[in-house]
């Protein structure tokens, strides 16, 4: 069965600082990996996705993520965080056409 | 991409009543899903809405409690029946435009339900 672990429930960073959100997955074959962001009162927006090829994936809003098969990880990064990045971030794995399996989410707070 | 309109955006309901949530997509989609997001929790899949046939429910969810309709490729409804405070959650409609495992999912803005 596929699963996703986001070990950090809540992260606080200062505006302008760098950010890394951790994601570990469990899946028997090559995974399809996604990062979504959910702002308060909003649905989920796709930041980026990985299917195959280059293990460093660029997304929207200046985010990137690196797939590391040896570590079963797909960490999300941003070199300089903006106050508008404060939101909840979900990592997901899609190994079946029926559904995505989501991690528990990481709440990001950005300090001025 | 797909634009999803979900209604209502929020509601406060009395226990024992039912609420029907609508999901309208601006294009025909292959897969439609309904998720529940309980307070402070991640998303849990309730069911896959199948066009022209009964929905496929995940473990822990039953048709009597969460009846789903999908009359065509752009519309679906989820009903939360005989509500209790434990049903207070955000309910999200999601679509994928292909059956391929790598197809990204698009989400509606959600329906925030409070049962009192």
JSON list of N, CA and C in Angstrom, two decimals, chain A residues 6 27 32 34 36 38 40-46 49-51 88 90-91 94-105, chain B residues 10 31 33 35 37 40-43 45 48 56-58 90 92 96 98-110 112:
[
{"chain": "A", "resi": 6, "resn": "UNK", "atom": "N", "xyz": [4.76, 13.21, 6.26]},
{"chain": "A", "resi": 6, "resn": "UNK", "atom": "CA", "xyz": [5.32, 14.55, 6.38]},
{"chain": "A", "resi": 6, "resn": "UNK", "atom": "C", "xyz": [5.65, 14.74, 7.87]},
{"chain": "A", "resi": 27, "resn": "UNK", "atom": "N", "xyz": [6.07, 3.29, -1.62]},
{"chain": "A", "resi": 27, "resn": "UNK", "atom": "CA", "xyz": [5.34, 2.79, -2.79]},
{"chain": "A", "resi": 27, "resn": "UNK", "atom": "C", "xyz": [6.18, 1.74, -3.47]},
{"chain": "A", "resi": 32, "resn": "UNK", "atom": "N", "xyz": [4.42, 8.46, -8.59]},
{"chain": "A", "resi": 32, "resn": "UNK", "atom": "CA", "xyz": [4.09, 9.76, -9.12]},
{"chain": "A", "resi": 32, "resn": "UNK", "atom": "C", "xyz": [3.89, 10.66, -7.90]},
{"chain": "A", "resi": 34, "resn": "UNK", "atom": "N", "xyz": [3.50, 14.53, -5.93]},
{"chain": "A", "resi": 34, "resn": "UNK", "atom": "CA", "xyz": [2.90, 15.85, -6.08]},
{"chain": "A", "resi": 34, "resn": "UNK", "atom": "C", "xyz": [3.08, 16.65, -4.79]},
{"chain": "A", "resi": 36, "resn": "UNK", "atom": "N", "xyz": [1.00, 19.95, -3.10]},
{"chain": "A", "resi": 36, "resn": "UNK", "atom": "CA", "xyz": [-0.12, 20.87, -3.19]},
{"chain": "A", "resi": 36, "resn": "UNK", "atom": "C", "xyz": [-0.03, 21.88, -2.05]},
{"chain": "A", "resi": 38, "resn": "UNK", "atom": "N", "xyz": [-2.51, 24.61, 0.24]},
{"chain": "A", "resi": 38, "resn": "UNK", "atom": "CA", "xyz": [-3.88, 24.98, 0.59]},
{"chain": "A", "resi": 38, "resn": "UNK", "atom": "C", "xyz": [-3.85, 26.23, 1.45]},
{"chain": "A", "resi": 40, "resn": "UNK", "atom": "N", "xyz": [-5.86, 29.31, 3.50]},
{"chain": "A", "resi": 40, "resn": "UNK", "atom": "CA", "xyz": [-7.07, 29.28, 4.34]},
{"chain": "A", "resi": 40, "resn": "UNK", "atom": "C", "xyz": [-8.33, 29.51, 3.52]},
{"chain": "A", "resi": 41, "resn": "UNK", "atom": "N", "xyz": [-9.31, 28.61, 3.69]},
{"chain": "A", "resi": 41, "resn": "UNK", "atom": "CA", "xyz": [-10.58, 28.75, 3.00]},
{"chain": "A", "resi": 41, "resn": "UNK", "atom": "C", "xyz": [-10.54, 28.41, 1.53]},
{"chain": "A", "resi": 42, "resn": "UNK", "atom": "N", "xyz": [-9.44, 27.86, 1.07]},
{"chain": "A", "resi": 42, "resn": "UNK", "atom": "CA", "xyz": [-9.30, 27.55, -0.35]},
{"chain": "A", "resi": 42, "resn": "UNK", "atom": "C", "xyz": [-9.15, 26.05, -0.57]},
{"chain": "A", "resi": 43, "resn": "UNK", "atom": "N", "xyz": [-9.33, 25.66, -1.82]},
{"chain": "A", "resi": 43, "resn": "UNK", "atom": "CA", "xyz": [-9.05, 24.28, -2.19]},
{"chain": "A", "resi": 43, "resn": "UNK", "atom": "C", "xyz": [-7.55, 24.09, -2.34]},
{"chain": "A", "resi": 44, "resn": "UNK", "atom": "N", "xyz": [-7.16, 22.99, -2.91]},
{"chain": "A", "resi": 44, "resn": "UNK", "atom": "CA", "xyz": [-5.75, 22.69, -3.08]},
{"chain": "A", "resi": 44, "resn": "UNK", "atom": "C", "xyz": [-5.27, 23.11, -4.46]},
{"chain": "A", "resi": 45, "resn": "UNK", "atom": "N", "xyz": [-4.09, 23.69, -4.48]},
{"chain": "A", "resi": 45, "resn": "UNK", "atom": "CA", "xyz": [-3.48, 24.11, -5.74]},
{"chain": "A", "resi": 45, "resn": "UNK", "atom": "C", "xyz": [-2.20, 23.32, -5.94]},
{"chain": "A", "resi": 46, "resn": "UNK", "atom": "N", "xyz": [-2.00, 22.81, -7.14]},
{"chain": "A", "resi": 46, "resn": "UNK", "atom": "CA", "xyz": [-0.80, 22.04, -7.44]},
{"chain": "A", "resi": 46, "resn": "UNK", "atom": "C", "xyz": [0.40, 22.97, -7.57]},
{"chain": "A", "resi": 49, "resn": "UNK", "atom": "N", "xyz": [4.94, 18.57, -9.75]},
{"chain": "A", "resi": 49, "resn": "UNK", "atom": "CA", "xyz": [4.75, 17.13, -9.80]},
{"chain": "A", "resi": 49, "resn": "UNK", "atom": "C", "xyz": [5.98, 16.47, -10.40]},
{"chain": "A", "resi": 50, "resn": "UNK", "atom": "N", "xyz": [6.19, 15.22, -10.05]},
{"chain": "A", "resi": 50, "resn": "UNK", "atom": "CA", "xyz": [7.29, 14.43, -10.58]},
{"chain": "A", "resi": 50, "resn": "UNK", "atom": "C", "xyz": [6.75, 13.12, -11.12]},
{"chain": "A", "resi": 51, "resn": "UNK", "atom": "N", "xyz": [7.11, 12.81, -12.35]},
{"chain": "A", "resi": 51, "resn": "UNK", "atom": "CA", "xyz": [6.75, 11.54, -12.95]},
{"chain": "A", "resi": 51, "resn": "UNK", "atom": "C", "xyz": [8.00, 10.73, -13.25]},
{"chain": "A", "resi": 88, "resn": "UNK", "atom": "N", "xyz": [-0.89, 25.73, 4.20]},
{"chain": "A", "resi": 88, "resn": "UNK", "atom": "CA", "xyz": [-0.63, 24.34, 4.53]},
{"chain": "A", "resi": 88, "resn": "UNK", "atom": "C", "xyz": [-0.19, 23.63, 3.24]},
{"chain": "A", "resi": 90, "resn": "UNK", "atom": "N", "xyz": [0.77, 20.01, 1.30]},
{"chain": "A", "resi": 90, "resn": "UNK", "atom": "CA", "xyz": [0.51, 18.57, 1.30]},
{"chain": "A", "resi": 90, "resn": "UNK", "atom": "C", "xyz": [1.34, 17.90, 0.21]},
{"chain": "A", "resi": 91, "resn": "UNK", "atom": "N", "xyz": [2.01, 16.84, 0.60]},
{"chain": "A", "resi": 91, "resn": "UNK", "atom": "CA", "xyz": [2.69, 15.97, -0.33]},
{"chain": "A", "resi": 91, "resn": "UNK", "atom": "C", "xyz": [1.75, 14.81, -0.64]},
{"chain": "A", "resi": 94, "resn": "UNK", "atom": "N", "xyz": [0.69, 9.29, -6.14]},
{"chain": "A", "resi": 94, "resn": "UNK", "atom": "CA", "xyz": [-0.36, 8.78, -7.00]},
{"chain": "A", "resi": 94, "resn": "UNK", "atom": "C", "xyz": [0.11, 7.52, -7.69]},
{"chain": "A", "resi": 95, "resn": "UNK", "atom": "N", "xyz": [-0.21, 6.37, -7.11]},
{"chain": "A", "resi": 95, "resn": "UNK", "atom": "CA", "xyz": [0.18, 5.13, -7.74]},
{"chain": "A", "resi": 95, "resn": "UNK", "atom": "C", "xyz": [-0.96, 4.42, -8.40]},
{"chain": "A", "resi": 96, "resn": "UNK", "atom": "N", "xyz": [-2.12, 4.97, -8.27]},
{"chain": "A", "resi": 96, "resn": "UNK", "atom": "CA", "xyz": [-3.32, 4.35, -8.83]},
{"chain": "A", "resi": 96, "resn": "UNK", "atom": "C", "xyz": [-4.16, 5.44, -9.47]},
{"chain": "A", "resi": 97, "resn": "UNK", "atom": "N", "xyz": [-4.83, 5.08, -10.53]},
{"chain": "A", "resi": 97, "resn": "UNK", "atom": "CA", "xyz": [-5.66, 6.08, -11.19]},
{"chain": "A", "resi": 97, "resn": "UNK", "atom": "C", "xyz": [-6.86, 6.46, -10.34]},
{"chain": "A", "resi": 98, "resn": "UNK", "atom": "N", "xyz": [-7.14, 5.68, -9.33]},
{"chain": "A", "resi": 98, "resn": "UNK", "atom": "CA", "xyz": [-8.33, 5.94, -8.54]},
{"chain": "A", "resi": 98, "resn": "UNK", "atom": "C", "xyz": [-8.15, 7.10, -7.57]},
{"chain": "A", "resi": 99, "resn": "UNK", "atom": "N", "xyz": [-6.96, 7.29, -7.03]},
{"chain": "A", "resi": 99, "resn": "UNK", "atom": "CA", "xyz": [-6.86, 8.30, -5.98]},
{"chain": "A", "resi": 99, "resn": "UNK", "atom": "C", "xyz": [-5.43, 8.72, -5.78]},
{"chain": "A", "resi": 100, "resn": "UNK", "atom": "N", "xyz": [-5.29, 9.83, -5.05]},
{"chain": "A", "resi": 100, "resn": "UNK", "atom": "CA", "xyz": [-4.00, 10.24, -4.53]},
{"chain": "A", "resi": 100, "resn": "UNK", "atom": "C", "xyz": [-4.02, 9.97, -3.03]},
{"chain": "A", "resi": 101, "resn": "UNK", "atom": "N", "xyz": [-2.87, 9.60, -2.50]},
{"chain": "A", "resi": 101, "resn": "UNK", "atom": "CA", "xyz": [-2.71, 9.43, -1.06]},
{"chain": "A", "resi": 101, "resn": "UNK", "atom": "C", "xyz": [-1.93, 10.63, -0.55]},
{"chain": "A", "resi": 102, "resn": "UNK", "atom": "N", "xyz": [-2.51, 11.32, 0.41]},
{"chain": "A", "resi": 102, "resn": "UNK", "atom": "CA", "xyz": [-1.92, 12.55, 0.92]},
{"chain": "A", "resi": 102, "resn": "UNK", "atom": "C", "xyz": [-1.21, 12.33, 2.25]},
{"chain": "A", "resi": 103, "resn": "UNK", "atom": "N", "xyz": [-0.17, 13.12, 2.46]},
{"chain": "A", "resi": 103, "resn": "UNK", "atom": "CA", "xyz": [0.44, 13.19, 3.78]},
{"chain": "A", "resi": 103, "resn": "UNK", "atom": "C", "xyz": [-0.43, 14.01, 4.70]},
{"chain": "A", "resi": 104, "resn": "UNK", "atom": "N", "xyz": [-0.01, 14.11, 5.95]},
{"chain": "A", "resi": 104, "resn": "UNK", "atom": "CA", "xyz": [-0.81, 14.79, 6.96]},
{"chain": "A", "resi": 104, "resn": "UNK", "atom": "C", "xyz": [-0.71, 16.31, 6.88]},
{"chain": "A", "resi": 105, "resn": "UNK", "atom": "N", "xyz": [0.21, 16.79, 6.07]},
{"chain": "A", "resi": 105, "resn": "UNK", "atom": "CA", "xyz": [0.32, 18.24, 5.87]},
{"chain": "A", "resi": 105, "resn": "UNK", "atom": "C", "xyz": [1.33, 18.89, 6.78]},
{"chain": "B", "resi": 10, "resn": "UNK", "atom": "N", "xyz": [-19.91, 27.00, 2.28]},
{"chain": "B", "resi": 10, "resn": "UNK", "atom": "CA", "xyz": [-19.98, 26.67, 3.70]},
{"chain": "B", "resi": 10, "resn": "UNK", "atom": "C", "xyz": [-21.44, 26.58, 4.12]},
{"chain": "B", "resi": 31, "resn": "UNK", "atom": "N", "xyz": [-12.31, 11.14, -14.22]},
{"chain": "B", "resi": 31, "resn": "UNK", "atom": "CA", "xyz": [-12.40, 10.70, -12.83]},
{"chain": "B", "resi": 31, "resn": "UNK", "atom": "C", "xyz": [-12.86, 11.86, -11.95]},
{"chain": "B", "resi": 33, "resn": "UNK", "atom": "N", "xyz": [-13.78, 12.61, -7.75]},
{"chain": "B", "resi": 33, "resn": "UNK", "atom": "CA", "xyz": [-13.61, 12.07, -6.41]},
{"chain": "B", "resi": 33, "resn": "UNK", "atom": "C", "xyz": [-14.19, 13.02, -5.38]},
{"chain": "B", "resi": 35, "resn": "UNK", "atom": "N", "xyz": [-13.49, 13.98, -1.31]},
{"chain": "B", "resi": 35, "resn": "UNK", "atom": "CA", "xyz": [-12.60, 13.83, -0.17]},
{"chain": "B", "resi": 35, "resn": "UNK", "atom": "C", "xyz": [-13.22, 14.51, 1.04]},
{"chain": "B", "resi": 37, "resn": "UNK", "atom": "N", "xyz": [-11.91, 16.36, 4.68]},
{"chain": "B", "resi": 37, "resn": "UNK", "atom": "CA", "xyz": [-10.77, 16.89, 5.43]},
{"chain": "B", "resi": 37, "resn": "UNK", "atom": "C", "xyz": [-11.27, 17.32, 6.79]},
{"chain": "B", "resi": 40, "resn": "UNK", "atom": "N", "xyz": [-7.89, 20.02, 11.08]},
{"chain": "B", "resi": 40, "resn": "UNK", "atom": "CA", "xyz": [-6.50, 19.76, 11.36]},
{"chain": "B", "resi": 40, "resn": "UNK", "atom": "C", "xyz": [-5.95, 18.48, 10.77]},
{"chain": "B", "resi": 41, "resn": "UNK", "atom": "N", "xyz": [-6.69, 17.86, 9.89]},
{"chain": "B", "resi": 41, "resn": "UNK", "atom": "CA", "xyz": [-6.27, 16.57, 9.33]},
{"chain": "B", "resi": 41, "resn": "UNK", "atom": "C", "xyz": [-5.99, 16.68, 7.84]},
{"chain": "B", "resi": 42, "resn": "UNK", "atom": "N", "xyz": [-5.48, 15.59, 7.31]},
{"chain": "B", "resi": 42, "resn": "UNK", "atom": "CA", "xyz": [-5.23, 15.54, 5.87]},
{"chain": "B", "resi": 42, "resn": "UNK", "atom": "C", "xyz": [-6.51, 15.11, 5.14]},
{"chain": "B", "resi": 43, "resn": "UNK", "atom": "N", "xyz": [-6.38, 14.89, 3.85]},
{"chain": "B", "resi": 43, "resn": "UNK", "atom": "CA", "xyz": [-7.53, 14.52, 3.03]},
{"chain": "B", "resi": 43, "resn": "UNK", "atom": "C", "xyz": [-7.71, 13.01, 3.05]},
{"chain": "B", "resi": 45, "resn": "UNK", "atom": "N", "xyz": [-10.04, 10.04, 1.15]},
{"chain": "B", "resi": 45, "resn": "UNK", "atom": "CA", "xyz": [-10.94, 9.79, 0.04]},
{"chain": "B", "resi": 45, "resn": "UNK", "atom": "C", "xyz": [-12.21, 9.11, 0.53]},
{"chain": "B", "resi": 48, "resn": "UNK", "atom": "N", "xyz": [-15.12, 7.38, -5.21]},
{"chain": "B", "resi": 48, "resn": "UNK", "atom": "CA", "xyz": [-14.96, 7.77, -6.61]},
{"chain": "B", "resi": 48, "resn": "UNK", "atom": "C", "xyz": [-16.35, 7.80, -7.23]},
{"chain": "B", "resi": 56, "resn": "UNK", "atom": "N", "xyz": [-17.92, 4.21, -6.08]},
{"chain": "B", "resi": 56, "resn": "UNK", "atom": "CA", "xyz": [-17.04, 3.24, -5.44]},
{"chain": "B", "resi": 56, "resn": "UNK", "atom": "C", "xyz": [-16.54, 3.84, -4.13]},
{"chain": "B", "resi": 57, "resn": "UNK", "atom": "N", "xyz": [-16.94, 3.23, -3.01]},
{"chain": "B", "resi": 57, "resn": "UNK", "atom": "CA", "xyz": [-16.65, 3.79, -1.69]},
{"chain": "B", "resi": 57, "resn": "UNK", "atom": "C", "xyz": [-15.39, 3.18, -1.09]},
{"chain": "B", "resi": 58, "resn": "UNK", "atom": "N", "xyz": [-14.67, 4.02, -0.36]},
{"chain": "B", "resi": 58, "resn": "UNK", "atom": "CA", "xyz": [-13.50, 3.56, 0.37]},
{"chain": "B", "resi": 58, "resn": "UNK", "atom": "C", "xyz": [-13.92, 2.94, 1.69]},
{"chain": "B", "resi": 90, "resn": "UNK", "atom": "N", "xyz": [-14.37, 19.73, 6.08]},
{"chain": "B", "resi": 90, "resn": "UNK", "atom": "CA", "xyz": [-14.37, 20.32, 4.74]},
{"chain": "B", "resi": 90, "resn": "UNK", "atom": "C", "xyz": [-14.51, 19.16, 3.76]},
{"chain": "B", "resi": 92, "resn": "UNK", "atom": "N", "xyz": [-14.32, 18.09, -0.20]},
{"chain": "B", "resi": 92, "resn": "UNK", "atom": "CA", "xyz": [-13.67, 18.57, -1.41]},
{"chain": "B", "resi": 92, "resn": "UNK", "atom": "C", "xyz": [-13.99, 17.67, -2.59]},
{"chain": "B", "resi": 96, "resn": "UNK", "atom": "N", "xyz": [-9.69, 14.28, -12.08]},
{"chain": "B", "resi": 96, "resn": "UNK", "atom": "CA", "xyz": [-8.50, 13.98, -12.86]},
{"chain": "B", "resi": 96, "resn": "UNK", "atom": "C", "xyz": [-8.97, 13.75, -14.28]},
{"chain": "B", "resi": 98, "resn": "UNK", "atom": "N", "xyz": [-7.50, 12.25, -16.75]},
{"chain": "B", "resi": 98, "resn": "UNK", "atom": "CA", "xyz": [-7.12, 11.03, -17.42]},
{"chain": "B", "resi": 98, "resn": "UNK", "atom": "C", "xyz": [-7.05, 9.89, -16.43]},
{"chain": "B", "resi": 99, "resn": "UNK", "atom": "N", "xyz": [-6.99, 8.68, -16.93]},
{"chain": "B", "resi": 99, "resn": "UNK", "atom": "CA", "xyz": [-6.90, 7.52, -16.04]},
{"chain": "B", "resi": 99, "resn": "UNK", "atom": "C", "xyz": [-5.46, 7.17, -15.72]},
{"chain": "B", "resi": 100, "resn": "UNK", "atom": "N", "xyz": [-4.52, 7.87, -16.33]},
{"chain": "B", "resi": 100, "resn": "UNK", "atom": "CA", "xyz": [-3.11, 7.59, -16.08]},
{"chain": "B", "resi": 100, "resn": "UNK", "atom": "C", "xyz": [-2.77, 7.98, -14.65]},
{"chain": "B", "resi": 101, "resn": "UNK", "atom": "N", "xyz": [-1.93, 7.19, -14.02]},
{"chain": "B", "resi": 101, "resn": "UNK", "atom": "CA", "xyz": [-1.59, 7.42, -12.62]},
{"chain": "B", "resi": 101, "resn": "UNK", "atom": "C", "xyz": [-0.92, 8.76, -12.38]},
{"chain": "B", "resi": 102, "resn": "UNK", "atom": "N", "xyz": [-0.28, 9.29, -13.39]},
{"chain": "B", "resi": 102, "resn": "UNK", "atom": "CA", "xyz": [0.43, 10.54, -13.21]},
{"chain": "B", "resi": 102, "resn": "UNK", "atom": "C", "xyz": [-0.39, 11.77, -13.47]},
{"chain": "B", "resi": 103, "resn": "UNK", "atom": "N", "xyz": [-1.64, 11.60, -13.84]},
{"chain": "B", "resi": 103, "resn": "UNK", "atom": "CA", "xyz": [-2.48, 12.76, -14.11]},
{"chain": "B", "resi": 103, "resn": "UNK", "atom": "C", "xyz": [-2.72, 13.53, -12.83]},
{"chain": "B", "resi": 104, "resn": "UNK", "atom": "N", "xyz": [-2.50, 14.84, -12.89]},
{"chain": "B", "resi": 104, "resn": "UNK", "atom": "CA", "xyz": [-2.67, 15.61, -11.67]},
{"chain": "B", "resi": 104, "resn": "UNK", "atom": "C", "xyz": [-4.15, 15.75, -11.34]},
{"chain": "B", "resi": 105, "resn": "UNK", "atom": "N", "xyz": [-4.42, 16.01, -10.08]},
{"chain": "B", "resi": 105, "resn": "UNK", "atom": "CA", "xyz": [-5.78, 16.22, -9.60]},
{"chain": "B", "resi": 105, "resn": "UNK", "atom": "C", "xyz": [-6.04, 17.70, -9.39]},
{"chain": "B", "resi": 106, "resn": "UNK", "atom": "N", "xyz": [-7.23, 18.12, -9.77]},
{"chain": "B", "resi": 106, "resn": "UNK", "atom": "CA", "xyz": [-7.67, 19.49, -9.52]},
{"chain": "B", "resi": 106, "resn": "UNK", "atom": "C", "xyz": [-8.76, 19.45, -8.45]},
{"chain": "B", "resi": 107, "resn": "UNK", "atom": "N", "xyz": [-8.82, 20.52, -7.66]},
{"chain": "B", "resi": 107, "resn": "UNK", "atom": "CA", "xyz": [-9.73, 20.53, -6.53]},
{"chain": "B", "resi": 107, "resn": "UNK", "atom": "C", "xyz": [-10.65, 21.74, -6.58]},
{"chain": "B", "resi": 108, "resn": "UNK", "atom": "N", "xyz": [-11.88, 21.53, -6.10]},
{"chain": "B", "resi": 108, "resn": "UNK", "atom": "CA", "xyz": [-12.75, 22.65, -5.83]},
{"chain": "B", "resi": 108, "resn": "UNK", "atom": "C", "xyz": [-12.28, 23.36, -4.56]},
{"chain": "B", "resi": 109, "resn": "UNK", "atom": "N", "xyz": [-12.94, 24.46, -4.26]},
{"chain": "B", "resi": 109, "resn": "UNK", "atom": "CA", "xyz": [-12.52, 25.26, -3.10]},
{"chain": "B", "resi": 109, "resn": "UNK", "atom": "C", "xyz": [-13.01, 24.66, -1.79]},
{"chain": "B", "resi": 110, "resn": "UNK", "atom": "N", "xyz": [-13.86, 23.62, -1.89]},
{"chain": "B", "resi": 110, "resn": "UNK", "atom": "CA", "xyz": [-14.30, 22.95, -0.68]},
{"chain": "B", "resi": 110, "resn": "UNK", "atom": "C", "xyz": [-15.59, 23.49, -0.12]},
{"chain": "B", "resi": 112, "resn": "UNK", "atom": "N", "xyz": [-17.20, 23.90, 3.60]},
{"chain": "B", "resi": 112, "resn": "UNK", "atom": "CA", "xyz": [-16.93, 23.82, 5.05]},
{"chain": "B", "resi": 112, "resn": "UNK", "atom": "C", "xyz": [-18.25, 23.59, 5.76]}
]
